[in-house]
Coordinates of C-alpha atoms in Angstrom, one line a residue:
M227 CA 20.8 -23.9 3.0
A228 CA 19.8 -20.2 2.8
K229 CA 19.7 -20.4 -1.0
R230 CA 17.5 -23.4 -0.8
F231 CA 15.1 -21.7 1.6
S232 CA 14.9 -18.6 -0.6
F233 CA 14.1 -20.8 -3.6
M234 CA 11.4 -22.6 -1.7
V235 CA 9.9 -19.3 -0.6
F236 CA 9.9 -18.0 -4.1
A237 CA 8.3 -21.2 -5.5
F238 CA 5.6 -21.1 -2.8
M239 CA 4.8 -17.4 -3.6
V240 CA 4.6 -18.1 -7.4
A241 CA 2.2 -21.0 -6.8
L242 CA 0.2 -18.9 -4.3
F243 CA -0.3 -15.9 -6.5
G244 CA -1.0 -18.1 -9.4
T245 CA -4.1 -19.3 -7.6
I246 CA -5.1 -15.7 -7.1
I247 CA -4.3 -14.4 -10.6
F248 CA -5.4 -17.2 -12.8
P249 CA -9.1 -17.1 -11.9
Y250 CA -9.2 -13.6 -13.3
N251 CA -7.4 -14.7 -16.4
T252 CA -9.9 -17.5 -17.0
Q253 CA -12.6 -14.8 -17.0
T254 CA -11.0 -13.2 -20.0
T255 CA -10.9 -16.4 -22.0
N256 CA -13.7 -16.3 -24.6
A257 CA -13.7 -19.9 -25.8
L258 CA -16.6 -20.6 -28.1
S259 CA -18.7 -23.3 -26.5
I260 CA -21.1 -25.6 -28.3
K261 CA -24.1 -23.6 -27.0
D262 CA -22.5 -20.4 -28.4
S263 CA -21.6 -21.8 -31.8
N264 CA -25.2 -23.1 -32.2
I265 CA -26.6 -19.5 -32.3
V266 CA -26.8 -17.2 -35.3
Y267 CA -27.8 -13.7 -34.3
N268 CA -30.0 -12.4 -37.1
S269 CA -30.8 -9.1 -35.6
I270 CA -30.5 -7.0 -32.4
D271 CA -32.8 -4.0 -32.0
K272 CA -32.6 -1.6 -29.0
L273 CA -35.0 1.0 -27.8
I274 CA -33.5 3.2 -25.1
E275 CA -35.6 5.8 -23.4
I276 CA -33.5 8.1 -21.2
K277 CA -35.2 9.7 -18.2
E278 CA -34.1 13.0 -16.7
N279 CA -32.5 11.2 -13.8
K280 CA -30.4 9.2 -16.2
V281 CA -32.4 6.0 -15.7
L282 CA -32.8 4.1 -18.9
N283 CA -35.9 2.1 -20.0
I284 CA -34.4 -0.4 -22.4
T285 CA -36.2 -2.8 -24.7
E286 CA -34.0 -5.3 -26.5
T287 CA -35.4 -7.4 -29.3
I288 CA -33.0 -10.2 -30.2
T289 CA -33.8 -12.4 -33.2
L290 CA -31.7 -15.5 -33.4
T291 CA -31.6 -18.9 -35.0
Y292 CA -30.7 -22.1 -33.2
K293 CA -29.0 -24.2 -35.9
K294 CA -29.5 -27.6 -34.2
S295 CA -32.2 -28.9 -31.8
G296 CA -31.6 -30.0 -28.2
I297 CA -28.6 -27.9 -27.4
N298 CA -29.9 -24.5 -26.1
V299 CA -32.6 -23.7 -23.6
G300 CA -32.2 -20.0 -24.2
L301 CA -29.5 -17.4 -23.7
S302 CA -27.7 -15.5 -20.9
R303 CA -27.5 -11.8 -21.4
H304 CA -24.5 -10.2 -19.6
I305 CA -24.8 -6.5 -18.7
S306 CA -22.1 -4.7 -16.9
R307 CA -22.7 -3.8 -13.3
I308 CA -19.5 -1.9 -12.9
N309 CA -18.2 0.3 -15.7
K310 CA -15.2 2.5 -16.2
V311 CA -16.8 5.1 -18.5
T312 CA -14.3 6.9 -20.7
R313 CA -15.3 10.2 -22.3
I314 CA -13.0 11.6 -25.0
V315 CA -13.1 15.4 -25.0
N316 CA -10.8 17.4 -27.2
G317 CA -8.5 14.4 -27.5
D318 CA -8.3 13.9 -23.7
K319 CA -9.7 10.9 -21.9
I320 CA -11.9 11.5 -18.8
A321 CA -12.5 8.2 -17.0
K322 CA -14.8 7.6 -14.1
T323 CA -16.0 4.4 -12.6
Y324 CA -19.6 3.7 -11.9
V325 CA -21.7 1.1 -10.2
H326 CA -25.1 0.6 -12.0
T327 CA -28.3 -1.0 -10.9
L328 CA -30.5 -3.1 -13.1
K329 CA -34.1 -4.2 -12.7
L330 CA -35.6 -6.8 -15.0
E331 CA -39.2 -6.0 -16.0
S332 CA -40.1 -8.8 -18.4
V333 CA -38.9 -11.3 -20.9
T334 CA -40.9 -12.8 -23.8
M335 CA -40.1 -15.4 -26.5
N336 CA -42.1 -15.2 -29.7
G337 CA -44.6 -12.9 -27.8
E338 CA -45.1 -15.3 -24.8
D339 CA -43.7 -14.9 -21.3
E340 CA -40.4 -16.8 -20.9
Y341 CA -38.8 -18.1 -17.8
S342 CA -36.0 -15.8 -16.6
F343 CA -34.0 -14.7 -13.6
V344 CA -31.2 -12.3 -12.8
E345 CA -28.0 -13.1 -10.9
R346 CA -24.7 -11.3 -10.2
D347 CA -21.5 -12.6 -11.7
G348 CA -18.6 -10.4 -10.6
D349 CA -18.9 -7.2 -12.5
Y350 CA -22.0 -8.3 -14.4
Y351 CA -25.7 -8.7 -14.1
V352 CA -26.7 -11.9 -15.9
I353 CA -30.2 -12.2 -17.3
N354 CA -30.7 -15.9 -17.6
I355 CA -33.5 -16.8 -20.1
G356 CA -34.9 -20.3 -20.6
A357 CA -35.7 -23.0 -18.0
D358 CA -33.3 -25.9 -17.5
G359 CA -34.3 -28.9 -19.6
D360 CA -36.5 -26.8 -21.9
Y361 CA -34.3 -27.4 -24.9
K362 CA -35.3 -25.5 -28.1
S363 CA -35.8 -26.9 -31.5
A364 CA -33.8 -25.7 -34.4
G365 CA -35.3 -22.5 -35.9
Q366 CA -35.7 -18.8 -35.4
Y367 CA -36.8 -17.2 -32.2
V368 CA -37.5 -13.6 -31.1
Y369 CA -36.6 -12.7 -27.5
E370 CA -37.8 -9.4 -26.1
I371 CA -36.1 -8.2 -22.9
N372 CA -37.4 -5.2 -20.9
Y373 CA -35.4 -3.7 -18.1
T374 CA -34.4 -0.5 -16.4
Y375 CA -30.7 0.5 -16.1
N376 CA -29.7 3.3 -13.7
L377 CA -26.5 5.1 -14.9
G378 CA -26.1 6.7 -11.5
E379 CA -24.9 10.1 -10.4
D380 CA -23.0 12.5 -12.6
F381 CA -19.4 12.8 -11.4
I382 CA -18.4 15.5 -13.9
S383 CA -19.4 19.1 -13.2
S384 CA -18.4 20.7 -16.5
F385 CA -20.9 18.9 -18.7
D386 CA -23.5 16.1 -18.9
D387 CA -23.2 13.2 -21.3
F388 CA -24.6 10.0 -22.6
T389 CA -21.7 7.6 -23.1
F390 CA -23.1 4.1 -23.6
D391 CA -22.3 0.8 -25.3
L392 CA -25.1 0.4 -27.8
M393 CA -23.8 -2.7 -29.4
D394 CA -22.1 -4.9 -26.8
Y395 CA -18.5 -5.9 -27.2
D396 CA -18.9 -9.5 -26.0
Y397 CA -21.0 -11.3 -28.6
L398 CA -18.9 -14.3 -29.4
T399 CA -20.4 -14.7 -32.9
S400 CA -21.3 -12.1 -35.5
V401 CA -24.5 -10.1 -35.7
E402 CA -26.2 -9.8 -39.1
N403 CA -28.2 -6.6 -38.3
F404 CA -28.1 -4.1 -35.5
S405 CA -30.3 -1.1 -34.9
A406 CA -30.9 1.3 -32.0
T407 CA -33.3 4.1 -31.2
I408 CA -32.3 6.5 -28.4
K409 CA -34.9 9.0 -27.0
L410 CA -33.6 11.8 -24.9
P411 CA -35.8 13.3 -22.1
K412 CA -36.0 16.6 -23.9
L413 CA -34.9 18.5 -27.0
A414 CA -31.1 18.9 -27.3
S415 CA -29.4 21.4 -29.6
D416 CA -26.3 20.9 -31.7
I417 CA -26.5 17.1 -31.4
L418 CA -24.4 16.4 -34.5
D419 CA -21.6 18.7 -33.4
N420 CA -21.4 16.9 -30.0
L421 CA -22.1 13.3 -31.0
T422 CA -19.3 10.7 -31.7
F423 CA -19.2 7.0 -32.1
R424 CA -16.3 4.6 -31.6
T425 CA -15.7 0.9 -31.7
N426 CA -13.0 -1.5 -30.4
D427 CA -10.0 0.1 -28.8
F428 CA -11.6 3.6 -29.0
E429 CA -11.4 3.6 -32.8
G430 CA -13.7 6.4 -34.1
L431 CA -16.6 5.9 -36.5
G432 CA -18.2 8.6 -38.6
H433 CA -22.0 9.2 -38.5
E434 CA -22.4 7.7 -42.0
A435 CA -20.8 4.5 -40.8
V436 CA -23.8 4.0 -38.4
N437 CA -26.4 5.4 -40.8
L438 CA -27.4 8.1 -38.2
N439 CA -30.7 9.9 -38.3
V440 CA -31.6 12.6 -35.9
S441 CA -35.1 13.8 -35.5
S442 CA -37.6 15.0 -32.8
E443 CA -41.0 13.9 -31.6
I444 CA -43.6 15.0 -29.1
D445 CA -44.6 12.5 -26.4
E446 CA -48.0 12.0 -24.8
N447 CA -47.3 14.8 -22.3
G448 CA -46.5 17.3 -25.0
T449 CA -42.7 17.3 -24.4
T450 CA -40.5 17.6 -27.5
K451 CA -37.7 15.1 -27.4
S452 CA -34.7 14.5 -29.6
V453 CA -34.5 11.0 -31.1
L454 CA -31.5 9.3 -32.6
R455 CA -31.8 6.3 -34.9
L456 CA -28.9 4.2 -36.3
N457 CA -28.2 0.8 -37.8
M458 CA -25.3 -1.4 -38.9
Q459 CA -25.0 -4.7 -40.7
D460 CA -22.6 -7.7 -40.5
I461 CA -20.9 -6.8 -37.2
P462 CA -18.0 -9.2 -36.5
A463 CA -17.8 -11.2 -33.3
Q464 CA -16.7 -9.2 -30.3
T465 CA -17.1 -5.9 -32.1
G466 CA -19.1 -3.2 -30.3
L467 CA -20.3 0.3 -30.8
T468 CA -20.1 3.1 -28.2
I469 CA -22.0 6.4 -28.4
Q470 CA -20.9 9.6 -26.8
L471 CA -23.2 12.6 -26.7
L472 CA -21.9 15.6 -24.8
L473 CA -24.7 17.8 -23.4
P474 CA -24.9 21.0 -21.5
N475 CA -24.4 20.8 -17.8
N476 CA -27.6 20.1 -15.8
F477 CA -29.3 18.6 -18.9
F478 CA -29.9 15.6 -16.7
D479 CA -31.4 16.0 -13.2
T480 CA -28.8 14.0 -11.3
N481 CA -27.2 14.8 -8.0
F482 CA -23.8 13.6 -6.7
V483 CA -24.3 12.3 -3.2
P484 CA -21.4 10.2 -1.9
H485 CA -22.1 7.1 0.1
P486 CA -21.8 7.8 3.9
L487 CA -18.9 5.2 4.0
Y488 CA -16.9 7.6 1.8
Y489 CA -16.9 10.2 4.5
V490 CA -16.4 7.5 7.2
T491 CA -13.3 6.2 5.4
I492 CA -11.9 9.8 5.1
A493 CA -12.6 10.4 8.8
V494 CA -11.0 7.1 9.8
S495 CA -7.9 8.0 7.7
I496 CA -7.6 11.4 9.4
V497 CA -8.0 9.9 12.9
A498 CA -5.5 7.2 12.1
V499 CA -2.9 9.7 11.0
I500 CA -3.4 11.9 14.0
G501 CA -3.4 8.8 16.3
I502 CA -0.2 7.5 14.8
I503 CA 1.5 10.8 15.3
L504 CA 0.4 11.1 18.9
L505 CA 1.6 7.6 19.7
L506 CA 4.9 8.2 18.1
F507 CA 5.4 11.3 20.3
S508 CA 3.7 9.9 23.4
H509 CA 7.0 9.9 25.2
K510 CA 6.9 13.7 25.1
F511 CA 3.7 13.8 27.1
H512 CA 5.4 12.9 30.4
K513 CA 6.5 15.5 32.8
K514 CA 9.7 16.9 31.4
E515 CA 12.8 17.0 33.5
I516 CA 14.5 20.4 33.9
V517 CA 17.4 20.7 31.4
T518 CA 20.5 21.6 33.3
V519 CA 23.9 22.7 32.0
E520 CA 26.2 19.7 32.2
F521 CA 29.9 19.5 31.1
Y522 CA 30.0 15.7 31.6
P523 CA 27.7 12.8 30.9
P524 CA 25.8 11.6 34.0
K525 CA 28.0 9.8 36.4
N526 CA 28.4 6.0 36.0
C527 CA 26.4 6.1 32.7
S528 CA 28.1 4.3 29.9
A529 CA 27.7 5.3 26.2
I530 CA 25.0 2.7 26.0
D531 CA 23.1 4.2 29.0
V532 CA 23.4 7.7 27.5
A533 CA 22.0 6.4 24.2
K534 CA 19.0 4.8 25.9
I535 CA 18.3 8.0 27.9
Y536 CA 18.7 10.2 24.9
R537 CA 16.7 8.3 22.2
G538 CA 14.9 5.4 24.0
K539 CA 16.8 2.6 22.2
V540 CA 20.3 1.5 21.2
K541 CA 21.6 1.7 17.7
P542 CA 24.7 -0.1 16.2
K543 CA 26.6 3.2 16.4
D544 CA 26.1 3.2 20.2
F545 CA 27.9 -0.1 20.4
T546 CA 30.8 1.4 18.5
A547 CA 30.7 4.4 20.9
L548 CA 31.0 1.9 23.8
I549 CA 34.2 0.4 22.3
L550 CA 35.6 4.0 22.0
E551 CA 34.7 4.6 25.6
W552 CA 36.6 1.5 26.7
A553 CA 39.6 2.8 24.8
S554 CA 39.2 6.2 26.4
K555 CA 39.3 4.5 29.9
K556 CA 42.4 2.6 28.7
L557 CA 40.7 -0.7 29.2
I558 CA 41.5 -1.6 25.6
K559 CA 43.7 -0.5 22.7
I560 CA 42.3 -0.1 19.2
E561 CA 44.6 -1.0 16.3
L562 CA 43.5 -0.4 12.7
V563 CA 45.7 -2.9 10.8
D564 CA 44.1 -1.5 7.6
K565 CA 40.6 -0.5 6.6
K566 CA 39.5 -4.2 6.5
M567 CA 41.0 -5.3 9.9
V568 CA 40.5 -4.1 13.4
K569 CA 42.4 -5.4 16.4
L570 CA 41.2 -4.9 20.0
V571 CA 43.9 -5.5 22.7
K572 CA 42.9 -5.8 26.3
L573 CA 45.0 -3.6 28.6
Q574 CA 43.3 -4.4 31.9
D575 CA 40.3 -6.2 33.2
F576 CA 36.9 -4.7 33.4
P577 CA 36.7 -2.6 36.6
K578 CA 34.8 -4.0 39.6
I579 CA 31.1 -2.9 39.7
E580 CA 30.5 -1.0 42.9
N581 CA 29.0 2.3 44.2
I582 CA 26.6 2.7 41.3
P583 CA 22.8 3.3 41.4
D584 CA 20.7 0.2 41.4
E585 CA 19.1 1.3 38.1
L586 CA 22.5 1.0 36.4
V587 CA 23.7 -2.3 37.9
K588 CA 22.1 -4.5 35.2
S589 CA 23.4 -2.4 32.4
K590 CA 26.9 -2.5 33.9
L591 CA 26.7 -6.2 34.3
N592 CA 25.7 -6.6 30.6
E593 CA 28.6 -4.3 29.6
H594 CA 31.0 -6.4 31.7
E595 CA 29.7 -9.6 30.0
L596 CA 30.2 -8.1 26.6
F597 CA 33.7 -7.0 27.5
D598 CA 34.6 -10.5 28.7
A599 CA 33.0 -12.1 25.6
F600 CA 35.4 -10.1 23.4
F601 CA 38.4 -11.4 25.2
A602 CA 37.2 -14.9 26.2
G603 CA 39.8 -16.4 23.9
G604 CA 42.7 -14.2 25.0
D605 CA 43.8 -10.6 25.3
T606 CA 43.5 -9.9 21.6
F607 CA 40.4 -9.8 19.5
V608 CA 40.8 -9.6 15.7
A609 CA 38.1 -9.0 13.2
K610 CA 38.2 -8.8 9.4
K611 CA 35.7 -7.0 7.2
N612 CA 35.0 -10.0 4.9
K613 CA 35.1 -12.6 7.7
V614 CA 32.0 -13.6 9.7
I615 CA 32.4 -13.5 13.5
K616 CA 31.0 -16.8 14.8
N617 CA 30.9 -16.1 18.5
T618 CA 27.7 -17.2 20.3
K619 CA 28.7 -15.6 23.6
L620 CA 29.4 -12.3 21.9
A621 CA 26.1 -12.3 20.0
E622 CA 24.2 -13.2 23.2
A623 CA 26.0 -10.4 25.2
L624 CA 25.1 -7.9 22.4
R625 CA 21.4 -9.0 22.6
K626 CA 21.4 -8.4 26.3
I627 CA 22.5 -4.9 25.8
Y628 CA 19.9 -4.2 23.2
K629 CA 17.2 -6.0 25.2
Q630 CA 14.6 -3.8 26.8
E631 CA 13.4 -4.1 30.4
D632 CA 10.2 -6.2 30.8
E633 CA 8.0 -3.3 31.7
T634 CA 9.4 -1.1 28.9
K635 CA 9.1 -4.0 26.4
K636 CA 5.5 -4.5 27.4
N637 CA 4.6 -0.8 27.0
S638 CA 6.5 -0.6 23.8
F639 CA 4.7 -3.6 22.4
I640 CA 1.3 -2.1 23.3
L641 CA 2.1 1.2 21.6
R642 CA 3.5 -0.5 18.5
M643 CA 0.4 -2.7 18.3
A644 CA -1.8 0.5 18.6
V645 CA 0.1 2.2 15.8
S646 CA -0.2 -1.0 13.6
I647 CA -3.9 -1.3 14.3
L648 CA -4.5 2.4 13.4
A649 CA -2.5 1.9 10.2
V650 CA -4.8 -1.0 9.2
L651 CA -8.1 0.7 9.9
P652 CA -8.3 3.1 6.9
I653 CA -7.7 0.4 4.3
L654 CA -10.1 -1.9 6.2
F655 CA -12.9 0.7 6.0
Q656 CA -11.9 1.2 2.3
I657 CA -12.7 -2.5 1.8
I658 CA -16.0 -2.2 3.7
W659 CA -16.9 0.8 1.5
Y660 CA -16.1 -1.2 -1.6
N661 CA -18.2 -4.1 -0.3
A662 CA -21.2 -1.8 0.1
F663 CA -21.0 -1.1 -3.7
V664 CA -19.6 -4.2 -5.3
G665 CA -19.2 -7.0 -2.8
G666 CA -16.3 -9.4 -2.5
A667 CA -15.1 -8.1 0.9
F668 CA -14.0 -11.5 2.1
F669 CA -11.7 -11.9 -0.9
Y670 CA -10.0 -8.6 -0.3
L671 CA -9.7 -9.2 3.4
I672 CA -7.8 -12.4 2.6
I673 CA -5.5 -10.4 0.2
L674 CA -4.9 -7.8 3.0
I675 CA -3.3 -10.4 5.1
F676 CA -0.3 -10.6 2.7
P677 CA 0.9 -7.0 3.0
I678 CA 0.3 -7.0 6.7
I679 CA 2.5 -10.1 7.1
A680 CA 5.1 -8.6 4.8
L681 CA 5.2 -5.4 6.8
L682 CA 5.6 -7.3 10.0
V683 CA 8.6 -9.2 8.5
L684 CA 10.0 -5.9 7.1
T685 CA 9.9 -4.1 10.4
Y686 CA 10.7 -6.7 13.0
T687 CA 12.5 -9.7 11.4
P688 CA 16.3 -9.8 11.8
I689 CA 17.2 -10.9 8.3
P690 CA 19.3 -9.1 5.6
W691 CA 17.6 -5.9 4.5
W692 CA 18.0 -6.6 0.8
F693 CA 16.2 -10.0 1.2
K694 CA 13.5 -8.4 3.3
L695 CA 13.0 -5.7 0.7
I696 CA 12.7 -8.1 -2.3
W697 CA 10.7 -10.7 -0.5
C698 CA 8.3 -8.2 1.1
S699 CA 7.8 -6.3 -2.1
F700 CA 6.8 -9.6 -3.8
F701 CA 4.8 -11.1 -0.9
G702 CA 3.0 -8.0 0.2
G703 CA 3.5 -5.3 -2.4
L704 CA 2.1 -7.4 -5.3
P705 CA -1.1 -8.4 -3.6
L706 CA -1.6 -4.8 -2.4
G707 CA -1.2 -3.5 -5.9
M708 CA -3.5 -6.1 -7.3
M709 CA -6.2 -5.2 -4.7
I710 CA -6.0 -1.5 -5.5
S711 CA -6.1 -2.1 -9.3
F712 CA -9.0 -4.5 -9.0
M713 CA -11.2 -2.4 -6.8
F714 CA -13.1 0.0 -9.1
I715 CA -15.7 2.2 -7.5
P716 CA -16.6 5.9 -7.9
Y717 CA -15.9 9.0 -5.7
D718 CA -12.1 9.3 -6.1
F719 CA -11.6 5.7 -5.1
L720 CA -8.2 5.4 -6.6
Y721 CA -6.8 8.4 -4.8
L722 CA -8.2 7.4 -1.4
S723 CA -7.0 3.8 -2.1
I724 CA -3.5 5.1 -2.5
I725 CA -3.8 7.2 0.6
T726 CA -5.0 4.3 2.8
A727 CA -2.3 2.0 1.4
L728 CA 0.3 4.6 2.2
I729 CA -1.0 4.9 5.8
L730 CA -0.8 1.1 6.1
I731 CA 2.8 1.0 4.9
V732 CA 4.1 4.1 6.6
G733 CA 2.3 3.3 9.8
F734 CA 3.9 -0.2 10.1
C735 CA 7.3 1.2 9.2
L736 CA 7.0 3.9 11.9
A737 CA 5.8 1.5 14.6
P738 CA 9.3 0.5 15.6
L739 CA 10.2 4.1 16.2
V740 CA 7.9 4.3 19.2
K741 CA 9.9 5.4 22.2
V742 CA 9.4 4.2 25.7
F743 CA 11.6 5.3 28.7
T744 CA 11.9 3.9 32.1
K745 CA 11.3 6.1 35.1
F746 CA 15.1 6.3 35.7
E747 CA 15.8 7.2 32.1
R748 CA 13.2 10.0 32.2
S749 CA 14.8 11.4 35.4
M750 CA 18.2 11.6 33.7
Q751 CA 17.0 13.1 30.4
G752 CA 17.5 16.7 31.7
K753 CA 21.1 16.0 32.4
V754 CA 21.8 14.2 29.1
I755 CA 20.0 16.8 27.0
G756 CA 21.9 19.5 28.9
F757 CA 25.2 17.8 28.2
K758 CA 24.4 17.6 24.5
N759 CA 23.2 21.2 24.4
F760 CA 26.5 22.3 26.0
L761 CA 28.6 20.4 23.5
K762 CA 26.6 21.7 20.6
V763 CA 27.1 25.4 21.5
A764 CA 30.2 25.3 23.7
E765 CA 32.5 28.2 23.1
L766 CA 36.3 27.7 22.8
D767 CA 37.0 29.7 26.0
K768 CA 34.9 27.3 28.1
L769 CA 36.3 24.2 26.4
N770 CA 39.8 25.5 27.0
A771 CA 39.0 26.0 30.7
L772 CA 37.7 22.4 31.0
V773 CA 40.9 21.1 29.2
Q774 CA 43.0 23.0 31.7
D775 CA 41.2 21.4 34.6
D776 CA 41.1 17.9 32.9
P777 CA 43.7 17.4 30.1
E778 CA 41.9 14.3 29.0
Y779 CA 38.4 15.9 28.9
F780 CA 38.2 15.7 25.1
Y781 CA 39.2 12.0 25.1
H782 CA 36.5 11.1 27.7
I783 CA 33.6 13.0 26.0
L784 CA 34.4 11.9 22.4
P785 CA 32.4 8.6 22.5
Y786 CA 29.3 10.6 23.7
C787 CA 29.8 13.1 20.9
Y788 CA 29.6 10.2 18.5
I789 CA 26.2 9.3 19.9
F790 CA 25.0 12.9 19.5
N791 CA 26.4 13.2 15.9
L792 CA 28.7 16.0 17.1
T793 CA 32.1 14.4 16.6
D794 CA 33.2 16.4 13.5
K795 CA 32.2 19.7 15.2
M796 CA 33.9 18.9 18.4
E797 CA 37.1 17.7 16.7
E798 CA 37.3 21.0 14.9
K799 CA 36.8 23.0 18.1
F800 CA 39.5 21.0 20.0
K801 CA 41.8 21.2 17.0
A802 CA 41.5 25.0 17.3
L803 CA 42.6 24.7 20.9
N804 CA 45.6 22.6 19.7
V805 CA 44.3 19.5 21.4
E806 CA 45.3 16.5 19.5
N807 CA 43.0 13.6 18.8
P808 CA 43.3 10.9 21.5
D809 CA 45.9 8.2 21.1
Y810 CA 43.2 5.5 20.9
L811 CA 42.3 6.9 17.5
N812 CA 45.8 6.2 16.2
G813 CA 46.0 9.6 14.4
N814 CA 42.7 9.0 12.6
S815 CA 39.4 10.8 12.9
T816 CA 36.6 9.4 15.0
A817 CA 34.5 8.9 11.9
I818 CA 37.2 6.6 10.3
V819 CA 37.8 4.6 13.4
A820 CA 34.1 4.2 14.2
G821 CA 33.3 3.3 10.6
C822 CA 35.9 0.5 10.6
I823 CA 34.6 -0.8 14.0
G824 CA 31.0 -0.8 12.7
S825 CA 31.7 -2.5 9.4
V826 CA 34.3 -5.0 10.6
I827 CA 32.8 -6.0 14.0
T828 CA 29.2 -4.9 14.6
H829 CA 27.7 -6.1 11.4
R830 CA 29.8 -9.3 11.1
I831 CA 28.6 -11.1 14.3
V832 CA 26.5 -14.1 13.4
G833 CA 23.2 -14.4 15.3
F834 CA 22.9 -10.7 16.0
S835 CA 21.1 -7.9 14.2
S836 CA 20.4 -4.4 15.3
S837 CA 16.7 -5.0 14.4
S838 CA 16.5 -6.9 17.6
S839 CA 16.7 -3.6 19.4
S840 CA 13.2 -2.7 18.2
S841 CA 12.2 -5.8 19.2
S842 CA -6.2 -11.4 -15.3
F843 CA -6.6 -7.6 -15.1
R844 CA -10.2 -6.3 -15.3
G845 CA -9.8 -3.2 -17.3
G846 CA -12.6 -1.1 -18.8
G847 CA -15.1 -1.8 -16.0
G848 CA -14.7 -5.6 -16.2
R849 CA -15.4 -6.1 -19.9
R850 CA -14.3 -9.4 -21.4
G851 CA -14.3 -7.9 -24.9
S852 CA -12.3 -4.9 -26.3
S853 CA -14.1 -2.0 -24.8
G854 CA -15.0 1.4 -26.3
G855 CA -15.4 2.9 -22.8
G856 CA -19.1 3.3 -22.5
A857 CA -21.6 2.3 -19.8
G858 CA -23.8 -0.8 -20.1
G859 CA -21.4 -3.1 -21.9
G860 CA -21.7 -6.8 -21.9
G861 CA -22.7 -9.5 -24.3
A862 CA -24.7 -12.7 -24.6
R863 CA -23.9 -16.4 -24.1
G864 CA -25.8 -19.5 -25.3
R865 CA -27.7 -21.1 -22.5

């Protein structure tokens, strides 16, 4: 049944993520439509005037031929809105992501104004040219597109540059002739030494391959400008050309001014981390009880009670310590048949509950119920390492011991929810920041649900850890990784994304560690901590005196030493005093006996788990073609 359920979950997740991933893959499919195959691009000419603020005035003259009539109304010119611009300097790649703005000035066809409008399509601006129903006859047409394109702030402090896709990588058919003229805002020196060209997959091209010509001219204001001219012929489909011109720093007048949400996200992340830390240690803000020197655990407190007072919750090892405590009180006898079998033999009934504080009555009743559950079928309880213990009464009794009081449970739930909310806030603001640049916040908010659900399952669901790890990594880890990889924006986005994702994961994983103590438990902490401190630093003379007064002192405190992780140290000290290990260990160390009890009994009871105690990739800036890493890439489609 479990295998069938696991398979159904796996199949569901494959289908679910397929619906998320495949839409991106379909964007990368460049099938040649009828409208595309009907176009022959005779020539593309670009005039690019660069302003000092890195705003480009671009005029594109596209001469094309429609081979057949009645198929196309015009064309759709795709221009990237988001670009991962890659500079190659001394063989090293420097990649930064930018969000650009575009403003369409005019579109003409054969010298006459032509119907056009701009829309956003994911990572692209799309200039749609031609009215619906206005089908063109076969023949040659000249389209002139004028628009401004803002390259944005300069995120590199060591130099300025102009890295731009002159010939776009996403023309689905070949281009017979291509030419470009680039006018810089002022005169630049050593252009040839700092100018490179590259095509698909960053393959370099020499200056002669693009027929480069560098000159200068004086504009109407008397400013001398550097001018670059180039041309190429017979460019194959989906083949582009990227220019990279490195310039002295401050050649362009651009200022890096992060969006206010950048600082808000950082501030929220810092506040979230501080808030999570404060909540995790909120139990320390109560008035501390005076730590007293104690030679014994608090009277009437079992190993389970001491564990709750000491750390605020019960661990599986504390249940093992309780069995050791029963043996020390001669209620049971522990027999290790071998490392794979443990036998508990009842020597006497659980003692009558009387003359104990009201705060401990419920705990003692739960302990009594657990004791009786072990021996409900007789005076001997046998457990084997590879055999599951199917005992409903035993599992229920264990759950009662691990269960928190209603008030404590309520306060613990509130604190855990507060930690979880703080963990979500940084990545939530990250998405809001991303939406301010790019949009698509709703899509990423939907994706965020998956890692949150996975983390809830990971931290609170009592199922095998290996299944939780695999399932949660697939259900939550994959969507979270997809979200980070898809969200490209500037200002160290990737690093801050990783930080906010880590806050989300670590915050949820730490939430179960929140400690909440009852009033009684806080009142007893001074004694429990004092008892632990004494055991930790106790000198042999003092221990010897205690053994002289109480020959079974070592036997009685050993279960509590196990809770405090002091068993090895205490066994060495008492060995130095020639005090033998108690009979209930059968000549073994506490670690061996406790390990067998834990592996053979605690983790083999069906229906109980200790967790109940805590109650298509858009690379290169979204290009569909094979990018050369410049800004402004795109292409054209038949319309």
